[in-house]
């Protein structure tokens, strides 16, 4: 089981490309993740793929130069060491437009689901805070969890408010997320039954991954990179 820990500061140099794509991966002993990265531009695409563990430590980096509309398939379980901390952020940096298909597998090779990351994370110069939201339904057949990943080379402040269906605040959480690190939030710990929404505020753009479990077994993962609003206050 993943545990929420306080991460130490990790200083890693980042070359800034025109676009930065963030993807959640899981290469713990029970799961595998693979990526299909496609160049959607009319020019050759040079891009760099960097995999971090949950504490923000870099595990692997690869660079590619692909012709227009070509693709590269990367099985992350073949390039990173499988461990309990091998989950979190994949950062894909490129000057051209990309499409990323993420495939999540069980260890024995059963495909859990696929997800599509079609846009990079975006900044606004006047933004002090970025806001994200996740709806949840917690029942006998669905137990949700969240992963918050920081794709920036700076530490960020993150606040989480969990509301029930009536709009009552169930739990609020806040803390600092180190560069390229990720934190796991088990919603079942705070909401045993019912539905509602999770409101998330961060000081820089983040990646929110949503996991769904059925009787403790992971069956679906979604990547969210879109903020629903920003505020300057």
Coordinates of C-alpha atoms in Angstrom, one line a residue:
X1 CA 0.0 0.0 0.0
X2 CA 1.3 3.4 -0.8
X3 CA 1.9 5.8 2.0
X4 CA 1.8 9.6 2.1
X5 CA 5.2 10.8 3.1
X6 CA 6.9 14.2 3.5
X7 CA 9.3 14.5 0.5
X8 CA 12.7 16.0 0.7
X9 CA 13.6 18.7 -1.7
X10 CA 15.0 17.5 -5.0
X11 CA 16.8 20.0 -7.2
X12 CA 16.8 18.8 -10.8
X13 CA 17.6 21.0 -13.9
X14 CA 14.9 21.2 -16.5
X15 CA 15.3 22.2 -20.1
X16 CA 12.1 24.1 -21.0
X17 CA 10.4 23.0 -24.2
X18 CA 7.5 24.7 -25.8
X19 CA 5.2 22.0 -24.4
X20 CA 5.3 19.8 -21.4
X21 CA 3.0 16.8 -21.1
X22 CA 2.4 15.1 -17.7
X23 CA 1.4 11.5 -17.4
X24 CA 0.8 9.3 -14.3
X25 CA 2.4 5.8 -14.3
X26 CA 2.4 2.8 -12.0
X27 CA 5.2 0.3 -12.2
X28 CA 4.9 -1.1 -8.7
X29 CA 5.2 -5.0 -8.4
X30 CA 1.5 -5.6 -9.3
X31 CA 1.2 -3.2 -12.2
X32 CA 2.8 -2.0 -15.4
X33 CA 2.4 1.1 -17.6
X34 CA 3.3 1.6 -21.2
X35 CA 3.2 4.7 -23.4
X36 CA 2.5 5.2 -27.1
X37 CA 3.8 8.7 -28.0
X38 CA 2.8 10.0 -31.5
X39 CA 4.0 13.0 -33.4
X40 CA 1.0 14.9 -34.8
X41 CA 2.9 17.6 -36.5
X42 CA 4.2 18.0 -40.1
X43 CA 7.8 18.3 -38.8
X44 CA 10.1 16.0 -37.1
X45 CA 9.5 16.0 -33.4
X46 CA 12.4 15.9 -30.9
X47 CA 11.1 15.0 -27.5
X48 CA 12.4 13.8 -24.1
X49 CA 10.8 11.4 -21.7
X50 CA 11.7 11.5 -18.1
X51 CA 10.3 9.1 -15.4
X52 CA 10.4 10.0 -11.7
X53 CA 9.6 7.9 -8.7
X54 CA 7.0 9.1 -6.1
X55 CA 9.7 11.1 -4.2
X56 CA 10.7 13.0 -7.3
X57 CA 14.0 11.1 -8.0
X58 CA 14.7 10.6 -11.7
X59 CA 14.7 6.9 -12.6
X60 CA 15.1 7.1 -16.4
X61 CA 15.4 9.4 -19.3
X62 CA 15.1 8.8 -23.1
X63 CA 15.3 11.1 -26.1
X64 CA 13.6 10.5 -29.5
X65 CA 13.4 12.2 -32.9
X66 CA 10.3 10.9 -34.8
X67 CA 9.1 11.7 -38.3
X68 CA 5.6 13.3 -38.8
X69 CA 2.7 11.1 -37.6
X70 CA 5.1 8.3 -36.5
X71 CA 4.9 6.8 -33.0
X72 CA 7.2 5.2 -30.4
X73 CA 6.1 2.6 -27.9
X74 CA 7.7 2.6 -24.5
X75 CA 7.2 -0.2 -21.9
X76 CA 8.1 1.6 -18.7
X77 CA 8.4 -1.7 -16.8
X78 CA 11.4 -2.4 -19.0
X79 CA 13.3 0.8 -18.3
X80 CA 12.6 1.4 -14.6
X81 CA 13.2 -0.9 -11.6
X82 CA 10.0 -2.2 -10.2
X83 CA 9.5 -1.2 -6.6
X84 CA 6.9 0.2 -4.2
X85 CA 8.1 3.7 -5.1
X86 CA 8.0 3.3 -8.9
X87 CA 4.9 5.3 -9.5
X88 CA 4.2 9.0 -10.1
X89 CA 5.2 11.3 -12.9
X90 CA 6.3 10.9 -16.5
X91 CA 7.3 14.2 -18.0
X92 CA 7.3 14.4 -21.9
X93 CA 8.8 17.6 -23.3
X94 CA 8.6 18.6 -26.9
X95 CA 8.4 21.5 -29.3
X96 CA 5.8 19.9 -31.5
X97 CA 2.3 18.6 -30.9
X98 CA 2.1 15.1 -29.4
X99 CA -0.6 12.6 -28.6
X100 CA 0.1 10.2 -25.7
X101 CA -1.8 6.9 -25.2
X102 CA -1.3 5.5 -21.8
X103 CA -1.9 1.8 -21.2
X104 CA -2.2 0.5 -17.7
X105 CA -1.7 -3.3 -17.2
X106 CA -1.9 -5.8 -14.4
X107 CA 1.3 -7.7 -13.8
X108 CA 0.1 -10.9 -15.6
X109 CA -0.6 -8.8 -18.8
X110 CA -4.3 -8.0 -18.5
X111 CA -5.0 -4.5 -19.8
X112 CA -6.9 -2.5 -17.1
X113 CA -7.6 0.5 -19.3
X114 CA -6.2 3.1 -21.7
X115 CA -6.1 6.8 -21.3
X116 CA -5.3 9.6 -23.7
X117 CA -3.3 12.8 -22.9
X118 CA -3.9 15.2 -25.7
X119 CA -2.6 18.5 -24.4
X120 CA 0.2 19.9 -22.3
X121 CA -0.3 21.5 -19.0
X122 CA -0.7 25.2 -19.3
X123 CA 0.4 28.3 -17.4
X124 CA -1.3 31.7 -17.0
X125 CA 0.9 34.7 -16.2
X126 CA -1.7 36.3 -13.9
X127 CA -2.5 33.1 -12.0
X128 CA -1.7 32.8 -8.3
X129 CA -3.7 29.6 -8.0
X130 CA -4.8 26.8 -10.3
X131 CA -8.1 24.9 -9.5
X132 CA -8.9 21.3 -10.3
X133 CA -12.0 19.2 -9.5
X134 CA -12.7 15.5 -9.3
X135 CA -16.2 14.0 -8.8
X136 CA -16.2 10.8 -6.7
X137 CA -18.7 7.9 -6.1
X138 CA -17.7 5.7 -3.2
X139 CA -19.7 2.5 -3.0
X140 CA -19.3 -1.2 -2.6
X141 CA -18.2 -1.4 -6.3
X142 CA -16.1 1.7 -6.5
X143 CA -13.5 3.0 -4.2
X144 CA -11.7 6.1 -5.5
X145 CA -8.2 7.5 -4.9
X146 CA -6.3 10.4 -6.1
X147 CA -2.7 11.0 -7.1
X148 CA -1.4 14.6 -7.2
X149 CA 1.9 15.0 -9.1
X150 CA 4.0 18.1 -9.4
X151 CA 5.5 18.4 -13.0
X152 CA 7.4 21.6 -12.1
X153 CA 11.0 22.1 -11.0
X154 CA 9.8 24.2 -8.1
X155 CA 8.0 23.1 -4.9
X156 CA 4.3 24.0 -4.9
X157 CA 1.6 24.4 -2.2
X158 CA -1.5 22.2 -2.7
X159 CA -4.8 22.3 -0.8
X160 CA -7.6 19.7 -1.1
X161 CA -11.2 20.1 0.1
X162 CA -13.4 17.0 0.1
X163 CA -17.2 17.7 -0.1
X164 CA -20.1 15.3 0.2
X165 CA -23.2 15.3 -2.0
X166 CA -24.9 17.9 0.2
X167 CA -22.0 20.3 -0.1
X168 CA -20.7 19.7 3.5
X169 CA -17.0 19.8 3.9
X170 CA -15.8 16.3 5.0
X171 CA -12.1 16.9 5.1
X172 CA -9.5 19.5 4.1
X173 CA -5.8 18.7 3.5
X174 CA -2.9 20.9 2.6
X175 CA 0.9 20.6 2.2
X176 CA 3.9 21.2 0.0
X177 CA 4.7 19.0 -3.0
X178 CA 8.4 18.8 -4.0
X179 CA 9.6 19.1 -7.6
X180 CA 8.5 16.1 -9.8
X181 CA 7.1 14.2 -6.8
X182 CA 3.6 12.7 -6.2
X183 CA 1.3 12.1 -3.3
X184 CA -1.4 9.5 -2.9
X185 CA -4.8 10.5 -1.3
X186 CA -7.1 7.6 -0.4
X187 CA -10.6 9.1 -0.4
X188 CA -12.0 6.0 1.3
X189 CA -10.1 7.1 4.4
X190 CA -12.4 10.1 4.6
X191 CA -15.6 9.1 2.9
X192 CA -16.8 5.6 3.6
X193 CA -20.0 5.8 1.5
X194 CA -21.6 8.3 -0.8
X195 CA -20.6 10.8 -3.5
X196 CA -19.4 14.3 -3.9
X197 CA -16.6 16.4 -5.3
X198 CA -13.0 17.1 -4.5
X199 CA -11.8 20.7 -5.0
X200 CA -8.0 21.1 -5.5
X201 CA -5.9 24.3 -5.4
X202 CA -2.3 24.5 -6.4
X203 CA 0.2 27.3 -6.9
X204 CA 1.4 25.9 -10.2
X205 CA -0.2 23.5 -12.7
X206 CA -0.3 19.9 -11.5
X207 CA -1.4 16.5 -12.8
X208 CA -4.3 14.8 -11.1
X209 CA -4.7 11.0 -11.6
X210 CA -7.9 9.3 -10.5
X211 CA -7.8 5.7 -9.6
X212 CA -10.9 3.5 -9.1
X213 CA -10.8 0.2 -7.2
X214 CA -13.3 -2.6 -7.0
X215 CA -13.0 -4.6 -3.8
X216 CA -9.5 -3.4 -3.4
X217 CA -8.5 -4.2 -7.0
X218 CA -7.5 -1.4 -9.3
X219 CA -9.6 -1.3 -12.5
X220 CA -9.4 2.2 -14.0
X221 CA -7.1 5.2 -14.1
X222 CA -7.7 8.6 -15.6
X223 CA -5.3 11.5 -16.1
X224 CA -6.5 15.1 -15.6
X225 CA -4.3 18.0 -16.7
X226 CA -7.1 20.7 -17.2
X227 CA -7.7 23.2 -14.5
X228 CA -11.3 24.5 -14.4
X229 CA -10.2 28.1 -13.5
X230 CA -7.4 30.2 -12.2
X231 CA -7.5 33.0 -9.7
X232 CA -5.1 35.9 -9.1
X233 CA -6.0 36.1 -5.4

